[in-house]
Amino acid sequence: MNWLITFAGAVLVSVVLRDVFHTLWHPTRHGGLSRLVMTALWRLSSRRPLRRGPSGLAGPVAMVVVVAVWALTAVVGWALVYWPHMPQAFTYASGLRPGEHADFPDALYVSLVHISTLGLGDIAPAEGWLRILAPVEAIVGFALLSATVAWTLGIYPALARRRALALRISHLARTRPATEQIDADAGAAILDGLAGAVSVVSVDFQQYAESYYFHDGDGRTSLARQITWALNLADQAASARHPDVRLSAAVLRAALDDLAAILDERFLHTGGRAREVFASFASDHGRHAGGGA
C-alpha cells in the first residue's frame, strides 16, 4: 500500500512535467491540464459582456490559475512520495517528535520546503534514494519558476504582434482603397506585408496557443474583428490587372487560409472555409466580423 501511494505521487509529478513540457517547450502541442483550465475559464468569462472585467482578465487569470495548478499538483505529488516513508526515513530537528510529525500535512510541509528551495532542514530525508529525490524536487521547483517567467515573456510579445496586425488592417480598412489604387507596385507591397504579418501570427497561435484566450480590447486592435477585412482585400486584389498584385493577393489569401486552418483545428472546430472560421473567431471573442471601425 505504501508503494502504491508513492507510485500515485510519482504519476502526479509526471503529469505536471508532461503538461509543462507540452505547453511551453513543444511548439506544436498544448498541455492537457493547461488547455482544460484555460478553456474552462474562457467559456466562463464569455458569459459576461466583453467590456467588463471578467472577460478582459480571462487570459491573465487563466495563466495564474494554470501555474497554481501546476505548483499544487507537483507539491501534492511529491508529498505522496514522502508520506509513506515518514517518520522512519527522515531525520527531525531536536525538539520535534517524529511520531507527531508523520501525517500527510507534514509531508506537504516537507514538499513545500523542497520545491521552494528553502531547505529549512527541520525535517530532512535520511535514506539514500530520498536524499536524491529531495534535491530533484528543488530542481523541478526552480525549473517551474523559470518556465513560468519564460512563458510570460513569450506570450505578451505574441499578443503585441497580433494586435499590431489588427491595427494595420484597421488603418487600411479606414482608407477604403479602390481596386485601381491597389493595382500598383505599392499595392503589391502592402499585400506582401500583410501576408508576412499573418504568417507570423499563425506561428504565434501554434507556439503560444494560450494567446487565443486573451481579449484584444479596443476594436481596432482586435484581430477577431479586423481579419475578415483582410480576406476581403485579398479577394478584391485578385481581380487586379497588375500580375504582381494578383500574385501578392494569392499569397495573402494562402496565408489567411493557413491562419483559418490553425484557428479551426485548435480552437473553433467549425469545419468551414476561411470566412466561416473568421466569423466564428469574431463571435467567440465577442466581436462582429467585418472590421474597418
mmCIF file of C-alpha atoms in Angstrom:
data_model
loop_
_atom_site.group_PDB
_atom_site.id
_atom_site.type_symbol
_atom_site.label_atom_id
_atom_site.label_comp_id
_atom_site.label_asym_id
_atom_site.label_seq_id
_atom_site.Cartn_x
_atom_site.Cartn_y
_atom_site.Cartn_z
ATOM 1 C CA MET A 1 0.000 0.000 0.000
ATOM 2 C CA ASN A 2 2.838 2.409 0.831
ATOM 3 C CA TRP A 3 4.455 1.892 -2.523
ATOM 4 C CA LEU A 4 1.096 2.371 -4.245
ATOM 5 C CA ILE A 5 0.795 5.813 -2.646
ATOM 6 C CA THR A 6 4.365 6.588 -3.683
ATOM 7 C CA PHE A 7 3.580 5.476 -7.223
ATOM 8 C CA ALA A 8 0.490 7.703 -7.315
ATOM 9 C CA GLY A 9 2.637 10.653 -6.267
ATOM 10 C CA ALA A 10 5.163 9.887 -8.992
ATOM 11 C CA VAL A 11 2.335 9.794 -11.544
ATOM 12 C CA LEU A 12 1.108 13.244 -10.439
ATOM 13 C CA VAL A 13 4.594 14.699 -10.767
ATOM 14 C CA SER A 14 4.956 13.110 -14.213
ATOM 15 C CA VAL A 15 1.628 14.572 -15.336
ATOM 16 C CA VAL A 16 2.741 18.069 -14.299
ATOM 17 C CA LEU A 17 6.111 17.755 -16.030
ATOM 18 C CA ARG A 18 4.467 16.456 -19.196
ATOM 19 C CA ASP A 19 1.951 19.291 -19.177
ATOM 20 C CA VAL A 20 4.644 21.932 -18.682
ATOM 21 C CA PHE A 21 6.682 20.397 -21.498
ATOM 22 C CA HIS A 22 3.811 20.324 -23.972
ATOM 23 C CA THR A 23 2.620 23.793 -23.022
ATOM 24 C CA LEU A 24 5.943 25.630 -23.069
ATOM 25 C CA TRP A 25 8.580 23.666 -24.946
ATOM 26 C CA HIS A 26 6.812 21.631 -27.613
ATOM 27 C CA PRO A 27 5.803 24.137 -30.307
ATOM 28 C CA THR A 28 3.075 22.082 -31.968
ATOM 29 C CA ARG A 29 1.300 20.709 -28.919
ATOM 30 C CA HIS A 30 -0.614 22.073 -25.970
ATOM 31 C CA GLY A 31 -0.703 20.679 -22.469
ATOM 32 C CA GLY A 32 -3.837 18.857 -21.399
ATOM 33 C CA LEU A 33 -4.211 20.381 -17.934
ATOM 34 C CA SER A 34 -3.404 23.894 -19.042
ATOM 35 C CA ARG A 35 -5.729 23.764 -22.023
ATOM 36 C CA LEU A 36 -8.560 22.387 -19.890
ATOM 37 C CA VAL A 37 -8.133 25.172 -17.318
ATOM 38 C CA MET A 38 -7.804 27.977 -19.856
ATOM 39 C CA THR A 39 -10.717 26.788 -21.978
ATOM 40 C CA ALA A 40 -12.976 26.451 -18.930
ATOM 41 C CA LEU A 41 -12.153 29.952 -17.685
ATOM 42 C CA TRP A 42 -12.563 31.363 -21.197
ATOM 43 C CA ARG A 43 -16.024 29.858 -21.584
ATOM 44 C CA LEU A 44 -16.988 31.047 -18.132
ATOM 45 C CA SER A 45 -15.831 34.600 -18.815
ATOM 46 C CA SER A 46 -17.538 34.654 -22.217
ATOM 47 C CA ARG A 47 -20.896 34.583 -20.473
ATOM 48 C CA ARG A 48 -20.243 38.132 -19.303
ATOM 49 C CA PRO A 49 -20.293 41.246 -21.537
ATOM 50 C CA LEU A 50 -16.979 41.851 -23.309
ATOM 51 C CA ARG A 51 -16.032 45.148 -21.744
ATOM 52 C CA ARG A 52 -16.489 44.025 -18.177
ATOM 53 C CA GLY A 53 -13.563 42.994 -16.075
ATOM 54 C CA PRO A 54 -14.050 39.198 -16.018
ATOM 55 C CA SER A 55 -13.825 38.881 -19.810
ATOM 56 C CA GLY A 56 -10.842 41.165 -20.212
ATOM 57 C CA LEU A 57 -8.955 39.375 -17.438
ATOM 58 C CA ALA A 58 -9.720 35.852 -18.670
ATOM 59 C CA GLY A 59 -6.290 35.265 -20.220
ATOM 60 C CA PRO A 60 -4.081 36.626 -17.399
ATOM 61 C CA VAL A 61 -6.210 34.996 -14.703
ATOM 62 C CA ALA A 62 -6.150 31.687 -16.580
ATOM 63 C CA MET A 63 -2.339 31.804 -16.739
ATOM 64 C CA VAL A 64 -2.159 32.377 -12.978
ATOM 65 C CA VAL A 65 -4.580 29.503 -12.365
ATOM 66 C CA VAL A 66 -2.597 27.175 -14.655
ATOM 67 C CA VAL A 67 0.652 27.940 -12.823
ATOM 68 C CA ALA A 68 -1.119 27.426 -9.487
ATOM 69 C CA VAL A 69 -2.479 24.059 -10.668
ATOM 70 C CA TRP A 70 0.999 23.016 -11.798
ATOM 71 C CA ALA A 71 2.555 24.004 -8.471
ATOM 72 C CA LEU A 72 -0.193 22.486 -6.306
ATOM 73 C CA THR A 73 -0.220 19.208 -8.225
ATOM 74 C CA ALA A 74 3.567 18.952 -8.023
ATOM 75 C CA VAL A 75 3.555 19.667 -4.275
ATOM 76 C CA VAL A 76 0.862 17.047 -3.626
ATOM 77 C CA GLY A 77 2.645 14.538 -5.854
ATOM 78 C CA TRP A 78 5.962 14.871 -4.022
ATOM 79 C CA ALA A 79 4.133 14.776 -0.677
ATOM 80 C CA LEU A 80 2.597 11.436 -1.647
ATOM 81 C CA VAL A 81 6.089 10.163 -2.424
ATOM 82 C CA TYR A 82 7.375 11.193 1.021
ATOM 83 C CA TRP A 83 4.368 10.388 3.194
ATOM 84 C CA PRO A 84 4.551 6.554 3.317
ATOM 85 C CA HIS A 85 8.169 6.767 4.456
ATOM 86 C CA MET A 86 7.633 9.124 7.379
ATOM 87 C CA PRO A 87 8.956 9.183 10.038
ATOM 88 C CA GLN A 88 11.367 6.241 9.717
ATOM 89 C CA ALA A 89 13.160 7.516 6.587
ATOM 90 C CA PHE A 90 13.531 11.098 7.827
ATOM 91 C CA THR A 91 15.574 12.904 10.438
ATOM 92 C CA TYR A 92 13.999 15.508 12.698
ATOM 93 C CA ALA A 93 15.448 18.527 14.430
ATOM 94 C CA SER A 94 15.765 18.438 18.181
ATOM 95 C CA GLY A 95 12.501 19.397 19.827
ATOM 96 C CA LEU A 96 10.395 17.638 17.176
ATOM 97 C CA ARG A 97 8.887 14.275 17.992
ATOM 98 C CA PRO A 98 8.940 12.106 14.843
ATOM 99 C CA GLY A 99 5.734 10.299 15.757
ATOM 100 C CA GLU A 100 3.861 13.581 15.926
ATOM 101 C CA HIS A 101 5.112 14.800 12.546
ATOM 102 C CA ALA A 102 4.420 11.925 10.199
ATOM 103 C CA ASP A 103 0.977 12.789 8.828
ATOM 104 C CA PHE A 104 0.108 13.973 5.336
ATOM 105 C CA PRO A 105 0.187 17.705 6.289
ATOM 106 C CA ASP A 106 3.777 17.156 7.429
ATOM 107 C CA ALA A 107 4.585 15.531 4.080
ATOM 108 C CA LEU A 108 3.046 18.568 2.364
ATOM 109 C CA TYR A 109 5.242 20.801 4.502
ATOM 110 C CA VAL A 110 8.370 18.866 3.502
ATOM 111 C CA SER A 111 7.339 19.033 -0.163
ATOM 112 C CA LEU A 112 6.729 22.799 0.012
ATOM 113 C CA VAL A 113 10.105 23.374 1.691
ATOM 114 C CA HIS A 114 11.925 21.435 -1.014
ATOM 115 C CA ILE A 115 10.062 22.719 -4.082
ATOM 116 C CA SER A 116 10.536 26.312 -2.902
ATOM 117 C CA THR A 117 14.253 25.589 -2.314
ATOM 118 C CA LEU A 118 14.030 26.928 1.258
ATOM 119 C CA GLY A 119 15.915 23.978 2.740
ATOM 120 C CA LEU A 120 14.939 24.599 6.371
ATOM 121 C CA GLY A 121 16.301 21.241 7.460
ATOM 122 C CA ASP A 122 13.999 20.649 10.444
ATOM 123 C CA ILE A 123 12.631 17.574 8.662
ATOM 124 C CA ALA A 124 15.059 16.051 6.165
ATOM 125 C CA PRO A 125 15.248 12.723 4.282
ATOM 126 C CA ALA A 126 17.731 10.219 5.689
ATOM 127 C CA GLU A 127 17.500 7.269 3.293
ATOM 128 C CA GLY A 128 19.681 7.328 0.192
ATOM 129 C CA TRP A 129 17.041 7.434 -2.531
ATOM 130 C CA LEU A 130 15.003 10.050 -0.690
ATOM 131 C CA ARG A 131 18.119 12.183 -0.215
ATOM 132 C CA ILE A 132 18.461 12.167 -4.001
ATOM 133 C CA LEU A 133 14.779 12.877 -4.663
ATOM 134 C CA ALA A 134 14.651 15.941 -2.408
ATOM 135 C CA PRO A 135 17.199 17.934 -4.478
ATOM 136 C CA VAL A 136 15.437 16.734 -7.624
ATOM 137 C CA GLU A 137 12.233 18.306 -6.326
ATOM 138 C CA ALA A 138 14.112 21.545 -5.704
ATOM 139 C CA ILE A 139 15.364 21.461 -9.300
ATOM 140 C CA VAL A 140 11.795 20.868 -10.521
ATOM 141 C CA GLY A 141 10.595 23.824 -8.455
ATOM 142 C CA PHE A 142 13.287 26.093 -9.882
ATOM 143 C CA ALA A 143 12.530 24.867 -13.417
ATOM 144 C CA LEU A 144 8.819 25.549 -12.890
ATOM 145 C CA LEU A 145 9.561 29.097 -11.793
ATOM 146 C CA SER A 146 11.883 29.670 -14.749
ATOM 147 C CA ALA A 147 9.336 28.174 -17.156
ATOM 148 C CA THR A 148 6.614 30.470 -15.828
ATOM 149 C CA VAL A 149 8.794 33.526 -16.411
ATOM 150 C CA ALA A 150 9.690 32.343 -19.924
ATOM 151 C CA TRP A 151 6.006 31.679 -20.669
ATOM 152 C CA THR A 152 5.063 35.210 -19.648
ATOM 153 C CA LEU A 153 7.934 36.774 -21.585
ATOM 154 C CA GLY A 154 6.948 34.822 -24.693
ATOM 155 C CA ILE A 155 3.193 35.261 -24.755
ATOM 156 C CA TYR A 156 2.985 39.046 -24.444
ATOM 157 C CA PRO A 157 5.185 39.791 -27.488
ATOM 158 C CA ALA A 158 2.947 37.373 -29.424
ATOM 159 C CA LEU A 159 -0.099 39.376 -28.296
ATOM 160 C CA ALA A 160 1.617 42.602 -29.360
ATOM 161 C CA ARG A 161 2.265 41.207 -32.851
ATOM 162 C CA ARG A 162 -1.359 40.100 -33.166
ATOM 163 C CA ARG A 163 -2.690 43.489 -32.109
ATOM 164 C CA ALA A 164 -0.258 45.320 -34.383
ATOM 165 C CA LEU A 165 -1.526 43.289 -37.337
ATOM 166 C CA ALA A 166 -5.122 44.102 -36.423
ATOM 167 C CA LEU A 167 -4.295 47.803 -36.179
ATOM 168 C CA ARG A 168 -2.538 47.713 -39.567
ATOM 169 C CA ILE A 169 -5.603 46.105 -41.155
ATOM 170 C CA SER A 170 -7.773 48.724 -39.470
ATOM 171 C CA HIS A 171 -5.630 51.516 -40.973
ATOM 172 C CA LEU A 172 -6.108 50.054 -44.439
ATOM 173 C CA ALA A 173 -9.814 49.493 -43.909
ATOM 174 C CA ARG A 174 -10.384 53.107 -42.912
ATOM 175 C CA THR A 175 -8.778 54.349 -46.136
ATOM 176 C CA ARG A 176 -11.089 52.088 -48.174
ATOM 177 C CA PRO A 177 -8.701 51.716 -51.133
ATOM 178 C CA ALA A 178 -10.285 51.184 -54.542
ATOM 179 C CA THR A 179 -9.145 48.383 -56.815
ATOM 180 C CA GLU A 180 -7.410 50.979 -59.019
ATOM 181 C CA GLN A 181 -5.347 52.150 -56.054
ATOM 182 C CA ILE A 182 -4.316 48.607 -55.139
ATOM 183 C CA ASP A 183 -3.469 47.796 -58.766
ATOM 184 C CA ALA A 184 0.096 49.125 -58.492
ATOM 185 C CA ASP A 185 3.521 48.220 -57.117
ATOM 186 C CA ALA A 186 2.611 49.858 -53.822
ATOM 187 C CA GLY A 187 -0.464 47.662 -53.581
ATOM 188 C CA ALA A 188 1.623 44.537 -54.081
ATOM 189 C CA ALA A 189 3.987 45.680 -51.323
ATOM 190 C CA ILE A 190 1.080 46.267 -48.943
ATOM 191 C CA LEU A 191 -0.348 42.820 -49.640
ATOM 192 C CA ASP A 192 3.064 41.186 -49.168
ATOM 193 C CA GLY A 193 3.483 42.958 -45.823
ATOM 194 C CA LEU A 194 0.104 41.746 -44.641
ATOM 195 C CA ALA A 195 0.836 38.189 -45.758
ATOM 196 C CA GLY A 196 4.101 38.181 -43.804
ATOM 197 C CA ALA A 197 2.418 39.518 -40.660
ATOM 198 C CA VAL A 198 -0.396 36.966 -40.951
ATOM 199 C CA SER A 199 2.185 34.176 -41.220
ATOM 200 C CA VAL A 200 3.907 35.386 -38.048
ATOM 201 C CA VAL A 201 0.594 35.419 -36.173
ATOM 202 C CA SER A 202 -0.149 31.906 -37.442
ATOM 203 C CA VAL A 203 3.117 30.690 -35.938
ATOM 204 C CA ASP A 204 2.288 32.527 -32.691
ATOM 205 C CA PHE A 205 -1.021 30.680 -32.430
ATOM 206 C CA GLN A 206 0.866 27.406 -32.834
ATOM 207 C CA GLN A 207 3.679 28.155 -30.387
ATOM 208 C CA TYR A 208 1.630 30.201 -27.901
ATOM 209 C CA ALA A 209 -1.804 28.630 -28.152
ATOM 210 C CA GLU A 210 -2.709 30.240 -24.804
ATOM 211 C CA SER A 211 -2.673 33.655 -26.501
ATOM 212 C CA TYR A 212 -6.012 32.774 -28.088
ATOM 213 C CA TYR A 213 -7.652 33.160 -24.682
ATOM 214 C CA PHE A 214 -6.676 36.836 -24.387
ATOM 215 C CA HIS A 215 -9.084 39.587 -25.415
ATOM 216 C CA ASP A 216 -7.640 42.370 -27.539
ATOM 217 C CA GLY A 217 -9.574 45.262 -26.056
ATOM 218 C CA ASP A 218 -10.393 48.085 -28.470
ATOM 219 C CA GLY A 219 -11.953 47.065 -31.773
ATOM 220 C CA ARG A 220 -9.115 48.436 -33.879
ATOM 221 C CA THR A 221 -6.606 46.157 -32.169
ATOM 222 C CA SER A 222 -8.906 43.128 -32.232
ATOM 223 C CA LEU A 223 -7.746 40.642 -34.844
ATOM 224 C CA ALA A 224 -11.025 38.770 -34.452
ATOM 225 C CA ARG A 225 -12.834 41.873 -35.703
ATOM 226 C CA GLN A 226 -10.398 43.020 -38.373
ATOM 227 C CA ILE A 227 -9.224 39.809 -40.034
ATOM 228 C CA THR A 228 -12.250 39.401 -42.311
ATOM 229 C CA TRP A 229 -11.445 42.720 -43.948
ATOM 230 C CA ALA A 230 -8.020 41.359 -44.920
ATOM 231 C CA LEU A 231 -9.824 38.471 -46.590
ATOM 232 C CA ASN A 232 -11.999 40.956 -48.477
ATOM 233 C CA LEU A 233 -8.883 42.868 -49.565
ATOM 234 C CA ALA A 234 -7.259 39.692 -50.892
ATOM 235 C CA ASP A 235 -10.396 38.873 -52.901
ATOM 236 C CA GLN A 236 -10.570 42.444 -54.199
ATOM 237 C CA ALA A 237 -6.930 42.449 -55.294
ATOM 238 C CA ALA A 238 -7.303 39.092 -57.043
ATOM 239 C CA SER A 239 -9.063 40.880 -59.928
ATOM 240 C CA ALA A 240 -6.284 43.450 -60.419
ATOM 241 C CA ARG A 241 -4.568 43.779 -63.819
ATOM 242 C CA HIS A 242 -1.045 44.049 -62.382
ATOM 243 C CA PRO A 243 0.427 40.487 -62.250
ATOM 244 C CA ASP A 244 2.479 41.254 -59.131
ATOM 245 C CA VAL A 245 -0.658 42.416 -57.329
ATOM 246 C CA ARG A 246 -2.517 39.254 -58.290
ATOM 247 C CA LEU A 247 0.405 37.148 -57.066
ATOM 248 C CA SER A 248 0.587 39.049 -53.778
ATOM 249 C CA ALA A 249 -3.168 38.675 -53.366
ATOM 250 C CA ALA A 250 -2.853 34.921 -53.865
ATOM 251 C CA VAL A 251 -0.053 34.763 -51.274
ATOM 252 C CA LEU A 252 -2.139 36.779 -48.784
ATOM 253 C CA ARG A 253 -5.135 34.536 -49.383
ATOM 254 C CA ALA A 254 -2.991 31.447 -48.792
ATOM 255 C CA ALA A 255 -1.648 32.941 -45.535
ATOM 256 C CA LEU A 256 -5.197 33.718 -44.396
ATOM 257 C CA ASP A 257 -6.338 30.199 -45.279
ATOM 258 C CA ASP A 258 -3.492 28.784 -43.188
ATOM 259 C CA LEU A 259 -4.414 31.021 -40.250
ATOM 260 C CA ALA A 260 -8.040 29.934 -40.518
ATOM 261 C CA ALA A 261 -6.983 26.277 -40.598
ATOM 262 C CA ILE A 262 -4.920 26.700 -37.412
ATOM 263 C CA LEU A 263 -7.730 28.521 -35.598
ATOM 264 C CA ASP A 264 -10.271 25.933 -36.645
ATOM 265 C CA GLU A 265 -8.133 22.906 -35.816
ATOM 266 C CA ARG A 266 -7.053 24.112 -32.395
ATOM 267 C CA PHE A 267 -9.946 26.194 -31.082
ATOM 268 C CA LEU A 268 -13.107 26.548 -33.157
ATOM 269 C CA HIS A 269 -13.789 23.218 -34.913
ATOM 270 C CA THR A 270 -16.261 24.585 -37.442
ATOM 271 C CA GLY A 271 -15.017 22.566 -40.397
ATOM 272 C CA GLY A 272 -15.852 25.524 -42.634
ATOM 273 C CA ARG A 273 -13.952 27.731 -45.051
ATOM 274 C CA ALA A 274 -11.800 30.685 -44.034
ATOM 275 C CA ARG A 275 -14.660 33.204 -43.992
ATOM 276 C CA GLU A 276 -16.789 30.969 -41.784
ATOM 277 C CA VAL A 277 -13.866 30.309 -39.434
ATOM 278 C CA PHE A 278 -13.134 34.028 -39.081
ATOM 279 C CA ALA A 279 -16.805 34.717 -38.374
ATOM 280 C CA SER A 280 -16.700 32.078 -35.636
ATOM 281 C CA PHE A 281 -13.440 33.607 -34.355
ATOM 282 C CA ALA A 282 -15.121 37.003 -34.095
ATOM 283 C CA SER A 283 -18.147 35.534 -32.380
ATOM 284 C CA ASP A 284 -16.020 33.621 -29.878
ATOM 285 C CA HIS A 285 -14.243 36.861 -28.975
ATOM 286 C CA GLY A 286 -17.484 38.787 -28.651
ATOM 287 C CA ARG A 287 -16.986 40.718 -31.891
ATOM 288 C CA HIS A 288 -18.744 41.113 -35.193
ATOM 289 C CA ALA A 289 -16.602 40.218 -38.195
ATOM 290 C CA GLY A 290 -16.003 42.869 -40.802
ATOM 291 C CA GLY A 291 -13.596 45.359 -39.266
ATOM 292 C CA GLY A 292 -12.885 48.812 -40.521
ATOM 293 C CA ALA A 293 -14.147 50.635 -37.443
#
